[in-house]
């Protein structure tokens, strides 16, 4: 592989940074020269950064009816247009009308789903996925609603497992779906004993829902999570209380347990005091405190639902998105709510939804004990909710060396600064330009810059290589 030579002068011209400070000392004859150090500080960018698995999303849907009609495939140029506008992910709802009373999924439909994921991968776009059987019409909704029963749902999840695992690289998270209108778990024929009163659940109803959650967690690789529609749904699935007592602790975060792999999506964000039945405890503060704590480690997103001033206006909305660690929000709905935010509010949210990593400084030590350290601040509202490796990439114009760093950027919480350090003693001798890389964890997308993380700095991003240049040169001696 060829690599272009990046000169020190070119780097300095492209990066807004302070003059490096260098310290050295003369070595006595017969000894190795003392190491030299160079520290660079970086300027933060004010731009909206189109990073994966965060930010505003567009929501799409497609259908597959009994006669095979209704499927609208994802369009590559449309997705590329989203990417060019800074939107890196979509929510995709796959309606499965043809299979409500049929346990066997059609190979034709499965191929259509696979092609959608292939298209998204080609466009560099993630697909937050939901499967459902029926949409709601005009309110009020009346039974029968038209969703599938438990054996059918479990059979479908099992058949979808190969597709979900094969495409986990472009599925940031899976919304629970399947149950009820829109797959939101409420208006249902089979998961509430009295469909006319779907808010009242028996132990048998809760067990049936728990089986769906467990099946979805099994269907996904351990690196991926699901999202449920209300906090109560997660609490019921795990048998935990609301309030901070039931929320994830730092020790549980990313431990692979069911609790660490269930997040939240609120599709009526800001609409009323309880977000139209999203917060269900008495007092509501129990669920609110629960979500504030739980959301530090799991995916949170959704959409606004109705104008509800002053809560739905930006000062209040942004405070809640920060408190609940929102990673994404639907750009298409509710536009009346989003219009009240104004351009300044929309731009601010586009910057802060999810993570926003800003390099603050780096220090390079050259010599026989060469090393590099980089400090990164998270200015967003959330941490990445999927594993995210951290690497140093060294190039000299002809060679490229990747040095893994013992860090996972998913641990970098908002409002904190992380400093990562790596020894270069095993790197071949030479003089190297240094970059920070945070590629996708999956091999299929690890080399694609569209799935790598760009820091919010001026002049550091190498879009072709998908790395953040430090503007530093390190000399390694052996």
mmCIF file of N, CA, C and O in Angstrom, residues 148-151 153-154 157 176-179 188 190-193 201-216 218 236-237:
data_model
loop_
_atom_site.group_PDB
_atom_site.id
_atom_site.type_symbol
_atom_site.label_atom_id
_atom_site.label_comp_id
_atom_site.label_asym_id
_atom_site.label_seq_id
_atom_site.Cartn_x
_atom_site.Cartn_y
_atom_site.Cartn_z
ATOM 1 N N UNK A 148 -48.483 -10.043 15.451
ATOM 2 C CA UNK A 148 -48.301 -11.499 15.465
ATOM 3 C C UNK A 148 -48.227 -12.024 16.892
ATOM 4 O O UNK A 148 -47.923 -11.283 17.838
ATOM 5 N N UNK A 149 -48.462 -13.330 17.056
ATOM 6 C CA UNK A 149 -48.403 -13.930 18.381
ATOM 7 C C UNK A 149 -46.963 -14.303 18.745
ATOM 8 O O UNK A 149 -46.047 -14.225 17.920
ATOM 9 N N UNK A 150 -46.770 -14.743 19.994
ATOM 10 C CA UNK A 150 -45.423 -15.009 20.495
ATOM 11 C C UNK A 150 -44.688 -16.076 19.693
ATOM 12 O O UNK A 150 -43.523 -15.861 19.315
ATOM 13 N N UNK A 151 -45.279 -17.257 19.411
ATOM 14 C CA UNK A 151 -44.517 -18.252 18.645
ATOM 15 C C UNK A 151 -44.057 -17.729 17.280
ATOM 16 O O UNK A 151 -42.947 -18.037 16.835
ATOM 17 N N UNK A 153 -43.465 -14.526 16.465
ATOM 18 C CA UNK A 153 -42.400 -13.542 16.679
ATOM 19 C C UNK A 153 -41.073 -14.249 16.954
ATOM 20 O O UNK A 153 -40.034 -13.911 16.368
ATOM 21 N N UNK A 154 -41.087 -15.233 17.831
ATOM 22 C CA UNK A 154 -39.844 -15.929 18.176
ATOM 23 C C UNK A 154 -39.272 -16.666 16.968
ATOM 24 O O UNK A 154 -38.043 -16.699 16.767
ATOM 25 N N UNK A 157 -37.606 -14.009 14.729
ATOM 26 C CA UNK A 157 -36.332 -13.540 15.267
ATOM 27 C C UNK A 157 -35.235 -14.565 15.002
ATOM 28 O O UNK A 157 -34.111 -14.224 14.619
ATOM 29 N N UNK A 176 -36.617 -2.817 19.799
ATOM 30 C CA UNK A 176 -37.281 -4.091 20.093
ATOM 31 C C UNK A 176 -38.332 -4.453 19.051
ATOM 32 O O UNK A 176 -38.380 -5.571 18.549
ATOM 33 N N UNK A 177 -39.232 -3.524 18.723
ATOM 34 C CA UNK A 177 -40.199 -3.757 17.663
ATOM 35 C C UNK A 177 -41.096 -4.958 17.894
ATOM 36 O O UNK A 177 -41.353 -5.376 19.027
ATOM 37 N N UNK A 178 -41.599 -5.533 16.798
ATOM 38 C CA UNK A 178 -42.414 -6.744 16.728
ATOM 39 C C UNK A 178 -43.765 -6.612 17.431
ATOM 40 O O UNK A 178 -44.790 -7.030 16.887
ATOM 41 N N UNK A 179 -43.816 -6.086 18.624
ATOM 42 C CA UNK A 179 -45.034 -6.105 19.436
ATOM 43 C C UNK A 179 -45.856 -4.836 19.204
ATOM 44 O O UNK A 179 -45.348 -3.728 19.383
ATOM 45 N N UNK A 188 -51.623 -4.094 21.272
ATOM 46 C CA UNK A 188 -51.249 -5.428 20.820
ATOM 47 C C UNK A 188 -52.361 -6.434 21.068
ATOM 48 O O UNK A 188 -53.077 -6.363 22.074
ATOM 49 N N UNK A 190 -51.689 -9.777 21.332
ATOM 50 C CA UNK A 190 -51.156 -11.008 21.913
ATOM 51 C C UNK A 190 -50.253 -10.806 23.119
ATOM 52 O O UNK A 190 -49.913 -11.801 23.772
ATOM 53 N N UNK A 191 -49.856 -9.583 23.425
ATOM 54 C CA UNK A 191 -48.925 -9.359 24.527
ATOM 55 C C UNK A 191 -49.544 -8.530 25.642
ATOM 56 O O UNK A 191 -48.851 -7.979 26.483
ATOM 57 N N UNK A 192 -50.858 -8.448 25.638
ATOM 58 C CA UNK A 192 -51.648 -7.892 26.743
ATOM 59 C C UNK A 192 -52.908 -8.746 26.823
ATOM 60 O O UNK A 192 -53.578 -8.979 25.803
ATOM 61 N N UNK A 193 -53.231 -9.229 27.996
ATOM 62 C CA UNK A 193 -54.345 -10.167 28.126
ATOM 63 C C UNK A 193 -55.670 -9.561 27.707
ATOM 64 O O UNK A 193 -56.556 -10.252 27.214
ATOM 65 N N UNK A 201 -50.810 -5.344 32.331
ATOM 66 C CA UNK A 201 -50.121 -6.567 31.949
ATOM 67 C C UNK A 201 -50.141 -7.577 33.081
ATOM 68 O O UNK A 201 -49.896 -7.233 34.239
ATOM 69 N N UNK A 202 -50.424 -8.811 32.741
ATOM 70 C CA UNK A 202 -50.366 -9.901 33.701
ATOM 71 C C UNK A 202 -48.937 -10.449 33.748
ATOM 72 O O UNK A 202 -48.120 -10.152 32.869
ATOM 73 N N UNK A 203 -48.630 -11.275 34.753
ATOM 74 C CA UNK A 203 -47.315 -11.931 34.746
ATOM 75 C C UNK A 203 -47.043 -12.706 33.463
ATOM 76 O O UNK A 203 -45.902 -12.733 32.979
ATOM 77 N N UNK A 204 -48.093 -13.325 32.904
ATOM 78 C CA UNK A 204 -47.905 -14.059 31.645
ATOM 79 C C UNK A 204 -47.556 -13.110 30.501
ATOM 80 O O UNK A 204 -46.721 -13.434 29.643
ATOM 81 N N UNK A 205 -48.185 -11.941 30.483
ATOM 82 C CA UNK A 205 -47.860 -10.954 29.454
ATOM 83 C C UNK A 205 -46.405 -10.502 29.583
ATOM 84 O O UNK A 205 -45.676 -10.395 28.581
ATOM 85 N N UNK A 206 -45.993 -10.236 30.792
ATOM 86 C CA UNK A 206 -44.618 -9.774 31.017
ATOM 87 C C UNK A 206 -43.615 -10.858 30.656
ATOM 88 O O UNK A 206 -42.541 -10.559 30.109
ATOM 89 N N UNK A 207 -43.963 -12.116 30.918
ATOM 90 C CA UNK A 207 -43.068 -13.207 30.551
ATOM 91 C C UNK A 207 -42.953 -13.322 29.037
ATOM 92 O O UNK A 207 -41.853 -13.555 28.507
ATOM 93 N N UNK A 208 -44.056 -13.158 28.313
ATOM 94 C CA UNK A 208 -44.013 -13.231 26.854
ATOM 95 C C UNK A 208 -43.125 -12.124 26.288
ATOM 96 O O UNK A 208 -42.319 -12.351 25.373
ATOM 97 N N UNK A 209 -43.255 -10.932 26.835
ATOM 98 C CA UNK A 209 -42.415 -9.820 26.378
ATOM 99 C C UNK A 209 -40.945 -10.073 26.715
ATOM 100 O O UNK A 209 -40.048 -9.733 25.928
ATOM 101 N N UNK A 210 -40.713 -10.647 27.885
ATOM 102 C CA UNK A 210 -39.341 -10.957 28.290
ATOM 103 C C UNK A 210 -38.714 -11.945 27.305
ATOM 104 O O UNK A 210 -37.520 -11.838 26.970
ATOM 105 N N UNK A 211 -39.498 -12.899 26.825
ATOM 106 C CA UNK A 211 -38.972 -13.867 25.864
ATOM 107 C C UNK A 211 -38.548 -13.189 24.560
ATOM 108 O O UNK A 211 -37.557 -13.591 23.941
ATOM 109 N N UNK A 212 -39.275 -12.179 24.138
ATOM 110 C CA UNK A 212 -38.905 -11.452 22.920
ATOM 111 C C UNK A 212 -37.581 -10.723 23.118
ATOM 112 O O UNK A 212 -36.684 -10.781 22.272
ATOM 113 N N UNK A 213 -37.435 -10.038 24.250
ATOM 114 C CA UNK A 213 -36.186 -9.337 24.552
ATOM 115 C C UNK A 213 -35.017 -10.312 24.571
ATOM 116 O O UNK A 213 -33.952 -10.067 23.979
ATOM 117 N N UNK A 214 -35.191 -11.426 25.252
ATOM 118 C CA UNK A 214 -34.113 -12.410 25.354
ATOM 119 C C UNK A 214 -33.747 -12.980 23.982
ATOM 120 O O UNK A 214 -32.564 -13.180 23.687
ATOM 121 N N UNK A 215 -34.752 -13.216 23.145
ATOM 122 C CA UNK A 215 -34.490 -13.753 21.811
ATOM 123 C C UNK A 215 -33.706 -12.753 20.968
ATOM 124 O O UNK A 215 -32.798 -13.133 20.214
ATOM 125 N N UNK A 216 -34.024 -11.487 21.100
ATOM 126 C CA UNK A 216 -33.305 -10.473 20.324
ATOM 127 C C UNK A 216 -31.864 -10.332 20.795
ATOM 128 O O UNK A 216 -30.949 -10.175 19.982
ATOM 129 N N UNK A 218 -30.089 -12.669 22.051
ATOM 130 C CA UNK A 218 -29.387 -13.846 21.534
ATOM 131 C C UNK A 218 -29.101 -13.701 20.044
ATOM 132 O O UNK A 218 -28.093 -14.191 19.536
ATOM 133 N N UNK A 236 -39.051 -4.435 33.701
ATOM 134 C CA UNK A 236 -39.823 -5.676 33.766
ATOM 135 C C UNK A 236 -39.024 -6.849 33.208
ATOM 136 O O UNK A 236 -39.053 -7.958 33.770
ATOM 137 N N UNK A 237 -38.294 -6.629 32.114
ATOM 138 C CA UNK A 237 -37.512 -7.711 31.521
ATOM 139 C C UNK A 237 -36.429 -8.200 32.454
ATOM 140 O O UNK A 237 -36.076 -9.389 32.453
#
